[in-house]
PDB file of C-alpha atoms in Angstrom:
ATOM      1  CA  UNK A 217       0.037   0.015  -0.360  1.00  0.00           C
ATOM      2  CA  UNK A 218       1.214   3.301  -0.966  1.00  0.00           C
ATOM      3  CA  UNK A 219       0.926   6.520   1.243  1.00  0.00           C
ATOM      4  CA  UNK A 220      -2.292   8.174   1.290  1.00  0.00           C
ATOM      5  CA  UNK A 221      -2.313  11.807   0.237  1.00  0.00           C
ATOM      6  CA  UNK A 222      -3.680  14.703   2.343  1.00  0.00           C
ATOM      7  CA  UNK A 223      -7.256  15.294   1.569  1.00  0.00           C
ATOM      8  CA  UNK A 224      -9.516  17.956   2.578  1.00  0.00           C
ATOM      9  CA  UNK A 225     -12.399  16.713   4.914  1.00  0.00           C
ATOM     10  CA  UNK A 226     -14.874  16.998   1.971  1.00  0.00           C
ATOM     11  CA  UNK A 227     -12.818  15.041  -0.302  1.00  0.00           C
ATOM     12  CA  UNK A 228     -12.305  12.462   2.266  1.00  0.00           C
ATOM     13  CA  UNK A 229     -16.074  12.191   2.659  1.00  0.00           C
ATOM     14  CA  UNK A 230     -16.302  11.692  -0.998  1.00  0.00           C
ATOM     15  CA  UNK A 231     -13.825   8.736  -1.457  1.00  0.00           C
ATOM     16  CA  UNK A 232     -16.103   6.249  -0.059  1.00  0.00           C
ATOM     17  CA  UNK A 233     -18.724   6.908  -2.602  1.00  0.00           C
ATOM     18  CA  UNK A 234     -16.388   6.880  -5.108  1.00  0.00           C
ATOM     19  CA  UNK A 235     -14.764   3.720  -3.991  1.00  0.00           C
ATOM     20  CA  UNK A 236     -18.343   2.244  -4.081  1.00  0.00           C
ATOM     21  CA  UNK A 237     -19.244   3.043  -7.873  1.00  0.00           C
ATOM     22  CA  UNK A 238     -21.652   6.334  -7.007  1.00  0.00           C
ATOM     23  CA  UNK A 239     -22.511   8.447  -9.873  1.00  0.00           C
ATOM     24  CA  UNK A 240     -21.822  12.181  -9.561  1.00  0.00           C
ATOM     25  CA  UNK A 241     -25.500  13.040  -9.386  1.00  0.00           C
ATOM     26  CA  UNK A 242     -25.804   9.960  -6.471  1.00  0.00           C
ATOM     27  CA  UNK A 243     -22.588  11.755  -4.599  1.00  0.00           C
ATOM     28  CA  UNK A 244     -24.346  15.468  -4.777  1.00  0.00           C
ATOM     29  CA  UNK A 245     -27.796  14.329  -3.641  1.00  0.00           C
ATOM     30  CA  UNK A 246     -26.082  12.275  -0.085  1.00  0.00           C
ATOM     31  CA  UNK A 247     -23.831  15.408   0.432  1.00  0.00           C
ATOM     32  CA  UNK A 248     -26.432  18.083  -0.487  1.00  0.00           C
ATOM     33  CA  UNK A 249     -24.305  19.561  -3.301  1.00  0.00           C
ATOM     34  CA  UNK A 250     -24.237  20.474  -6.435  1.00  0.00           C
ATOM     35  CA  UNK A 251     -23.126  17.672  -9.307  1.00  0.00           C
ATOM     36  CA  UNK A 252     -20.223  20.360 -10.547  1.00  0.00           C
ATOM     37  CA  UNK A 253     -18.881  20.641  -6.700  1.00  0.00           C
ATOM     38  CA  UNK A 254     -18.393  16.866  -7.051  1.00  0.00           C
ATOM     39  CA  UNK A 255     -16.795  17.095 -10.147  1.00  0.00           C
ATOM     40  CA  UNK A 256     -14.429  19.639  -8.828  1.00  0.00           C
ATOM     41  CA  UNK A 257     -13.907  17.887  -5.589  1.00  0.00           C
ATOM     42  CA  UNK A 258     -13.352  14.348  -7.534  1.00  0.00           C
ATOM     43  CA  UNK A 259     -10.854  15.863 -10.171  1.00  0.00           C
ATOM     44  CA  UNK A 260      -8.813  17.276  -6.753  1.00  0.00           C
ATOM     45  CA  UNK A 261      -8.720  13.834  -5.306  1.00  0.00           C
ATOM     46  CA  UNK A 262      -7.391  11.935  -8.813  1.00  0.00           C
ATOM     47  CA  UNK A 263      -4.702  14.794  -8.877  1.00  0.00           C
ATOM     48  CA  UNK A 264      -3.403  13.884  -5.171  1.00  0.00           C
ATOM     49  CA  UNK A 265      -3.705  10.169  -6.316  1.00  0.00           C
ATOM     50  CA  UNK A 266      -1.925  10.516  -9.630  1.00  0.00           C
ATOM     51  CA  UNK A 267      -4.469   9.369 -11.637  1.00  0.00           C
ATOM     52  CA  UNK A 268      -6.232  10.333 -14.574  1.00  0.00           C
ATOM     53  CA  UNK A 269      -9.331   8.085 -14.189  1.00  0.00           C
ATOM     54  CA  UNK A 270     -11.467   6.514 -11.436  1.00  0.00           C
ATOM     55  CA  UNK A 271     -10.481   3.752 -12.561  1.00  0.00           C
ATOM     56  CA  UNK A 272      -7.142   3.851 -12.345  1.00  0.00           C
ATOM     57  CA  UNK A 273      -7.352   4.761  -8.817  1.00  0.00           C
ATOM     58  CA  UNK A 274      -9.936   2.577  -7.781  1.00  0.00           C
ATOM     59  CA  UNK A 275      -7.756   0.218  -5.789  1.00  0.00           C
ATOM     60  CA  UNK A 276      -6.266   3.228  -3.900  1.00  0.00           C
ATOM     61  CA  UNK A 277      -9.613   4.668  -3.178  1.00  0.00           C
ATOM     62  CA  UNK A 278     -10.793   1.466  -1.600  1.00  0.00           C
ATOM     63  CA  UNK A 279      -8.027   1.291   0.809  1.00  0.00           C
ATOM     64  CA  UNK A 280      -8.107   4.829   1.682  1.00  0.00           C
ATOM     65  CA  UNK A 281     -12.197   4.200   2.077  1.00  0.00           C
ATOM     66  CA  UNK A 282     -11.228   1.563   4.108  1.00  0.00           C
ATOM     67  CA  UNK A 283      -8.943   2.475   6.494  1.00  0.00           C
ATOM     68  CA  UNK A 284      -8.626   6.946   6.593  1.00  0.00           C
ATOM     69  CA  UNK A 285     -12.320   7.886   5.459  1.00  0.00           C
ATOM     70  CA  UNK A 286     -13.723  10.261   7.733  1.00  0.00           C
ATOM     71  CA  UNK A 287     -15.696  10.577   9.961  1.00  0.00           C
ATOM     72  CA  UNK A 288     -14.287   7.593  11.664  1.00  0.00           C
ATOM     73  CA  UNK A 289     -11.091   6.201  10.111  1.00  0.00           C
ATOM     74  CA  UNK A 290     -10.130   2.885  11.395  1.00  0.00           C
ATOM     75  CA  UNK A 291      -6.252   4.328  11.512  1.00  0.00           C
ATOM     76  CA  UNK A 292      -4.752   7.551  11.721  1.00  0.00           C
ATOM     77  CA  UNK A 293      -1.139   6.968  10.804  1.00  0.00           C
ATOM     78  CA  UNK A 294       0.870   5.204   7.818  1.00  0.00           C
ATOM     79  CA  UNK A 295       3.262   3.415   8.523  1.00  0.00           C
ATOM     80  CA  UNK A 296       6.219   4.089   5.824  1.00  0.00           C
ATOM     81  CA  UNK A 297       8.396   1.297   6.584  1.00  0.00           C
ATOM     82  CA  UNK A 298       8.354  -1.634   9.958  1.00  0.00           C
ATOM     83  CA  UNK A 299      12.162  -2.813  10.158  1.00  0.00           C
ATOM     84  CA  UNK A 300      12.515  -5.756  12.624  1.00  0.00           C
ATOM     85  CA  UNK A 301      15.678  -6.892  14.071  1.00  0.00           C
ATOM     86  CA  UNK A 302      15.758  -9.794  16.169  1.00  0.00           C
ATOM     87  CA  UNK A 303      18.780 -11.120  18.192  1.00  0.00           C
ATOM     88  CA  UNK A 304      18.600 -14.610  19.305  1.00  0.00           C
ATOM     89  CA  UNK A 305      21.254 -14.901  22.226  1.00  0.00           C
ATOM     90  CA  UNK A 306      21.595 -18.647  23.226  1.00  0.00           C
ATOM     91  CA  UNK A 307      24.582 -17.761  25.847  1.00  0.00           C
ATOM     92  CA  UNK A 308      22.267 -15.455  27.233  1.00  0.00           C
ATOM     93  CA  UNK A 309      19.377 -17.216  26.828  1.00  0.00           C
ATOM     94  CA  UNK A 310      17.383 -14.101  25.412  1.00  0.00           C
ATOM     95  CA  UNK A 311      15.564 -12.929  22.356  1.00  0.00           C
ATOM     96  CA  UNK A 312      15.860  -9.451  22.008  1.00  0.00           C
ATOM     97  CA  UNK A 313      13.710  -7.619  19.312  1.00  0.00           C
ATOM     98  CA  UNK A 314      13.453  -4.081  18.392  1.00  0.00           C
ATOM     99  CA  UNK A 315      10.805  -2.667  16.113  1.00  0.00           C
ATOM    100  CA  UNK A 316      11.252   0.514  14.541  1.00  0.00           C
ATOM    101  CA  UNK A 317       8.410   2.674  12.440  1.00  0.00           C
ATOM    102  CA  UNK A 318       8.319   5.383  10.172  1.00  0.00           C
ATOM    103  CA  UNK A 319       5.093   6.876  10.860  1.00  0.00           C
ATOM    104  CA  UNK A 320       3.143   9.779   9.265  1.00  0.00           C
ATOM    105  CA  UNK A 321       0.042  10.988  10.899  1.00  0.00           C
ATOM    106  CA  UNK A 322      -2.931  11.413   8.534  1.00  0.00           C
ATOM    107  CA  UNK A 323      -5.503  12.086  10.526  1.00  0.00           C
ATOM    108  CA  UNK A 324      -4.720  14.398  13.447  1.00  0.00           C
ATOM    109  CA  UNK A 325      -4.408  15.576  16.063  1.00  0.00           C
ATOM    110  CA  UNK A 326      -2.903  11.849  17.162  1.00  0.00           C
ATOM    111  CA  UNK A 327      -2.955  11.308  20.993  1.00  0.00           C
ATOM    112  CA  UNK A 328      -1.677   7.658  21.286  1.00  0.00           C
ATOM    113  CA  UNK A 329      -0.458   4.682  19.561  1.00  0.00           C
ATOM    114  CA  UNK A 330      -0.772   0.705  20.664  1.00  0.00           C
ATOM    115  CA  UNK A 331       1.316  -2.098  20.439  1.00  0.00           C
ATOM    116  CA  UNK A 332       0.225  -5.338  20.849  1.00  0.00           C
ATOM    117  CA  UNK A 333       2.289  -8.746  22.295  1.00  0.00           C
ATOM    118  CA  UNK A 334       0.586 -12.007  22.137  1.00  0.00           C
ATOM    119  CA  UNK A 335       1.413 -15.011  24.687  1.00  0.00           C
ATOM    120  CA  UNK A 336       3.860 -17.515  22.989  1.00  0.00           C
ATOM    121  CA  UNK A 337       6.294 -20.011  24.002  1.00  0.00           C
ATOM    122  CA  UNK A 338       9.171 -17.593  25.378  1.00  0.00           C
ATOM    123  CA  UNK A 339       8.446 -15.679  28.410  1.00  0.00           C
ATOM    124  CA  UNK A 340       7.948 -11.775  28.020  1.00  0.00           C
ATOM    125  CA  UNK A 341      11.006 -10.165  30.035  1.00  0.00           C
ATOM    126  CA  UNK A 342      10.406  -6.323  29.291  1.00  0.00           C
ATOM    127  CA  UNK A 343       8.945  -4.145  26.703  1.00  0.00           C
ATOM    128  CA  UNK A 344      10.140  -0.503  25.962  1.00  0.00           C
ATOM    129  CA  UNK A 345       8.339   1.944  23.816  1.00  0.00           C
ATOM    130  CA  UNK A 346      10.417   5.163  22.908  1.00  0.00           C
ATOM    131  CA  UNK A 347      12.752   4.331  25.838  1.00  0.00           C
ATOM    132  CA  UNK A 348       9.910   3.794  28.216  1.00  0.00           C
ATOM    133  CA  UNK A 349       9.124   0.618  29.881  1.00  0.00           C
ATOM    134  CA  UNK A 350       5.756  -0.338  29.532  1.00  0.00           C
ATOM    135  CA  UNK A 351       2.970  -2.097  31.425  1.00  0.00           C
ATOM    136  CA  UNK A 352      -0.163  -3.557  29.753  1.00  0.00           C
ATOM    137  CA  UNK A 353      -3.332  -1.511  29.450  1.00  0.00           C
ATOM    138  CA  UNK A 354      -5.829  -4.042  28.948  1.00  0.00           C
ATOM    139  CA  UNK A 355      -5.909  -7.950  27.983  1.00  0.00           C
ATOM    140  CA  UNK A 356      -8.192  -8.406  24.443  1.00  0.00           C
ATOM    141  CA  UNK A 357      -8.680 -12.549  23.377  1.00  0.00           C
ATOM    142  CA  UNK A 358      -5.321 -12.976  24.810  1.00  0.00           C
ATOM    143  CA  UNK A 359      -3.388 -10.528  23.420  1.00  0.00           C
ATOM    144  CA  UNK A 360      -1.603  -7.858  25.814  1.00  0.00           C
ATOM    145  CA  UNK A 361      -2.283  -4.274  24.807  1.00  0.00           C
ATOM    146  CA  UNK A 362      -0.058  -1.376  25.117  1.00  0.00           C
ATOM    147  CA  UNK A 363       0.026   2.367  24.841  1.00  0.00           C
ATOM    148  CA  UNK A 364       2.055   5.286  24.328  1.00  0.00           C
ATOM    149  CA  UNK A 365       0.646   8.553  24.288  1.00  0.00           C
ATOM    150  CA  UNK A 366       2.041  11.775  22.675  1.00  0.00           C
ATOM    151  CA  UNK A 367       1.984  15.216  24.618  1.00  0.00           C
ATOM    152  CA  UNK A 368       1.164  17.303  22.908  1.00  0.00           C
ATOM    153  CA  UNK A 369      -0.817  15.373  20.572  1.00  0.00           C
ATOM    154  CA  UNK A 370       0.764  15.040  17.061  1.00  0.00           C
ATOM    155  CA  UNK A 371      -0.127  17.253  14.151  1.00  0.00           C
ATOM    156  CA  UNK A 372      -2.012  15.885  10.585  1.00  0.00           C
ATOM    157  CA  UNK A 373       1.052  15.420   8.139  1.00  0.00           C
ATOM    158  CA  UNK A 374       3.743  15.227  10.788  1.00  0.00           C
ATOM    159  CA  UNK A 375       6.210  12.242   9.844  1.00  0.00           C
ATOM    160  CA  UNK A 376       7.599  10.806  13.304  1.00  0.00           C
ATOM    161  CA  UNK A 377       9.373   7.827  14.479  1.00  0.00           C
ATOM    162  CA  UNK A 378       8.533   4.756  17.128  1.00  0.00           C
ATOM    163  CA  UNK A 379      10.717   2.633  18.422  1.00  0.00           C
ATOM    164  CA  UNK A 380       9.658  -0.593  20.714  1.00  0.00           C
ATOM    165  CA  UNK A 381      12.491  -2.827  21.924  1.00  0.00           C
ATOM    166  CA  UNK A 382      11.122  -6.375  23.879  1.00  0.00           C
ATOM    167  CA  UNK A 383      13.456  -8.794  25.597  1.00  0.00           C
ATOM    168  CA  UNK A 384      11.884 -12.445  25.879  1.00  0.00           C
ATOM    169  CA  UNK A 385      13.410 -15.322  28.413  1.00  0.00           C
ATOM    170  CA  UNK A 386      14.258 -18.287  26.427  1.00  0.00           C
ATOM    171  CA  UNK A 387      15.357 -20.527  29.345  1.00  0.00           C
ATOM    172  CA  UNK A 388      13.053 -23.544  28.219  1.00  0.00           C
ATOM    173  CA  UNK A 389      14.921 -25.347  25.934  1.00  0.00           C
ATOM    174  CA  UNK A 390      12.395 -28.329  25.574  1.00  0.00           C
ATOM    175  CA  UNK A 391      10.671 -27.009  22.273  1.00  0.00           C
ATOM    176  CA  UNK A 392      11.292 -28.489  19.042  1.00  0.00           C
ATOM    177  CA  UNK A 393      10.701 -26.081  16.743  1.00  0.00           C
ATOM    178  CA  UNK A 394      10.878 -22.316  17.512  1.00  0.00           C
ATOM    179  CA  UNK A 395       9.802 -19.548  15.804  1.00  0.00           C
ATOM    180  CA  UNK A 396       8.898 -15.699  15.807  1.00  0.00           C
ATOM    181  CA  UNK A 397       6.315 -13.814  13.988  1.00  0.00           C
ATOM    182  CA  UNK A 398       5.591 -10.201  13.340  1.00  0.00           C
ATOM    183  CA  UNK A 399       2.577  -8.378  11.664  1.00  0.00           C
ATOM    184  CA  UNK A 400       1.728  -4.959  10.504  1.00  0.00           C
ATOM    185  CA  UNK A 401      -0.899  -2.926  12.828  1.00  0.00           C
ATOM    186  CA  UNK A 402      -1.114  -0.327  10.921  1.00  0.00           C
ATOM    187  CA  UNK A 403      -1.587   0.427   6.759  1.00  0.00           C
ATOM    188  CA  UNK A 404       2.218  -0.310   5.652  1.00  0.00           C
ATOM    189  CA  UNK A 405       4.255   0.456   2.853  1.00  0.00           C
ATOM    190  CA  UNK A 406       7.623  -2.087   3.525  1.00  0.00           C
ATOM    191  CA  UNK A 407       8.193  -4.578   6.096  1.00  0.00           C
ATOM    192  CA  UNK A 408      12.072  -5.655   6.255  1.00  0.00           C
ATOM    193  CA  UNK A 409      12.582  -8.288   9.201  1.00  0.00           C
ATOM    194  CA  UNK A 410      15.581  -9.735  10.003  1.00  0.00           C
ATOM    195  CA  UNK A 411      16.917 -12.672  12.598  1.00  0.00           C
ATOM    196  CA  UNK A 412      20.129 -13.169  13.582  1.00  0.00           C
ATOM    197  CA  UNK A 413      21.612 -15.786  15.985  1.00  0.00           C
ATOM    198  CA  UNK A 414      24.409 -15.076  18.291  1.00  0.00           C
ATOM    199  CA  UNK A 415      26.367 -17.611  21.030  1.00  0.00           C
ATOM    200  CA  UNK A 416      27.321 -21.079  20.919  1.00  0.00           C
ATOM    201  CA  UNK A 417      24.219 -22.654  19.584  1.00  0.00           C
ATOM    202  CA  UNK A 418      23.553 -22.552  15.589  1.00  0.00           C
ATOM    203  CA  UNK A 419      20.291 -23.439  14.421  1.00  0.00           C
ATOM    204  CA  UNK A 420      20.424 -26.294  12.030  1.00  0.00           C
ATOM    205  CA  UNK A 421      17.545 -24.900   9.720  1.00  0.00           C
ATOM    206  CA  UNK A 422      15.977 -21.181   9.458  1.00  0.00           C
ATOM    207  CA  UNK A 423      12.529 -21.148   7.351  1.00  0.00           C
ATOM    208  CA  UNK A 424       9.872 -19.000   7.000  1.00  0.00           C
ATOM    209  CA  UNK A 425       6.117 -18.828   6.396  1.00  0.00           C
ATOM    210  CA  UNK A 426       3.107 -16.592   6.023  1.00  0.00           C
ATOM    211  CA  UNK A 427       0.138 -16.724   7.354  1.00  0.00           C
ATOM    212  CA  UNK A 428      -3.657 -15.310   7.321  1.00  0.00           C
ATOM    213  CA  UNK A 429      -5.818 -16.574  10.068  1.00  0.00           C
ATOM    214  CA  UNK A 430      -5.142 -19.700  10.655  1.00  0.00           C
ATOM    215  CA  UNK A 431      -4.509 -20.369   6.724  1.00  0.00           C
ATOM    216  CA  UNK A 432      -0.951 -20.664   5.523  1.00  0.00           C
ATOM    217  CA  UNK A 433      -0.860 -18.321   2.082  1.00  0.00           C
ATOM    218  CA  UNK A 434       1.858 -17.892  -0.566  1.00  0.00           C
ATOM    219  CA  UNK A 435       2.993 -14.390  -0.820  1.00  0.00           C
ATOM    220  CA  UNK A 436       4.600 -14.317  -4.243  1.00  0.00           C
ATOM    221  CA  UNK A 437       6.014 -10.273  -3.089  1.00  0.00           C
ATOM    222  CA  UNK A 438       8.538 -11.554  -0.392  1.00  0.00           C
ATOM    223  CA  UNK A 439      12.144 -11.848  -0.881  1.00  0.00           C
ATOM    224  CA  UNK A 440      13.821 -14.261   1.115  1.00  0.00           C
ATOM    225  CA  UNK A 441      17.684 -14.390   2.289  1.00  0.00           C
ATOM    226  CA  UNK A 442      18.792 -17.099   4.833  1.00  0.00           C
ATOM    227  CA  UNK A 443      22.187 -17.761   5.929  1.00  0.00           C
ATOM    228  CA  UNK A 444      23.601 -20.470   8.634  1.00  0.00           C
ATOM    229  CA  UNK A 445      23.300 -17.821  11.431  1.00  0.00           C
ATOM    230  CA  UNK A 446      20.894 -15.084   9.637  1.00  0.00           C
ATOM    231  CA  UNK A 447      17.899 -14.246   7.833  1.00  0.00           C
ATOM    232  CA  UNK A 448      15.827 -11.529   5.932  1.00  0.00           C
ATOM    233  CA  UNK A 449      12.383 -11.470   4.911  1.00  0.00           C
ATOM    234  CA  UNK A 450      11.469  -8.451   2.776  1.00  0.00           C
ATOM    235  CA  UNK A 451       8.063  -7.293   0.957  1.00  0.00           C
ATOM    236  CA  UNK A 452       7.300  -3.761  -0.425  1.00  0.00           C
ATOM    237  CA  UNK A 453       3.308  -4.902  -0.010  1.00  0.00           C
ATOM    238  CA  UNK A 454       2.595  -6.199   3.817  1.00  0.00           C
ATOM    239  CA  UNK A 455      -0.712  -7.005   4.026  1.00  0.00           C
ATOM    240  CA  UNK A 456      -2.580  -6.297   7.474  1.00  0.00           C
ATOM    241  CA  UNK A 457      -4.416  -9.394   7.262  1.00  0.00           C
ATOM    242  CA  UNK A 458      -1.175 -11.650   7.453  1.00  0.00           C
ATOM    243  CA  UNK A 459       1.695 -12.208   9.870  1.00  0.00           C
ATOM    244  CA  UNK A 460       5.004 -12.983   8.742  1.00  0.00           C
ATOM    245  CA  UNK A 461       7.094 -15.987  10.776  1.00  0.00           C
ATOM    246  CA  UNK A 462      10.382 -16.981  10.993  1.00  0.00           C
ATOM    247  CA  UNK A 463      11.061 -20.289  12.344  1.00  0.00           C
ATOM    248  CA  UNK A 464      14.230 -22.515  13.339  1.00  0.00           C
ATOM    249  CA  UNK A 465      15.201 -25.880  14.737  1.00  0.00           C
ATOM    250  CA  UNK A 466      18.338 -26.540  16.617  1.00  0.00           C
TER     251      UNK A 466
END
């Protein structure tokens, strides 16, 4: 998904109608404006989406309508890139994960963002967001929800960074198959997921898989580079309903 353009409030109101195939007359009737006004706004919208026709812009308009349409956008930010570095330290019996987000505020003011952490095979020791140690604010369907607040709130159109550091305990050696997965919880342009093994123990095998709910899916947009002690997974088309899993065997 590409970064959405900055639309005016009226343009953002019109996008869902365009994405649903409404005619100019129908949109004018719904919004109680003239057809000429709708035509003008539609031209501006197409220009901002770098498109000549509604057909050219359809996919981008549909995404915008689903994620960012007013009055109640599902997301306030677009994540230009998520870069995840995972270090599996077998001497320290720890797994250290660092997630770096390159974000832009699409709808502001933005007062808070969330981070989710599901229970897995490894015990969560600590989580810090932008250098501040976190405690979960609530539990939803077995997933811990963490929040970081912005004071003052982040303004519309502002680009900013967020860093999350997580440490897991790997003392339990009884597992035959180990894995860690990431997912994009905001609409994103790029996902780069790197894992590196340090210490005396070297994995026998490193692999990956992509899942949607309970199904394993084939993602042809992925690049996969794998060595004996490291691996890299990259996609410039990360999907919100996918999670990307790197697994290894000792």
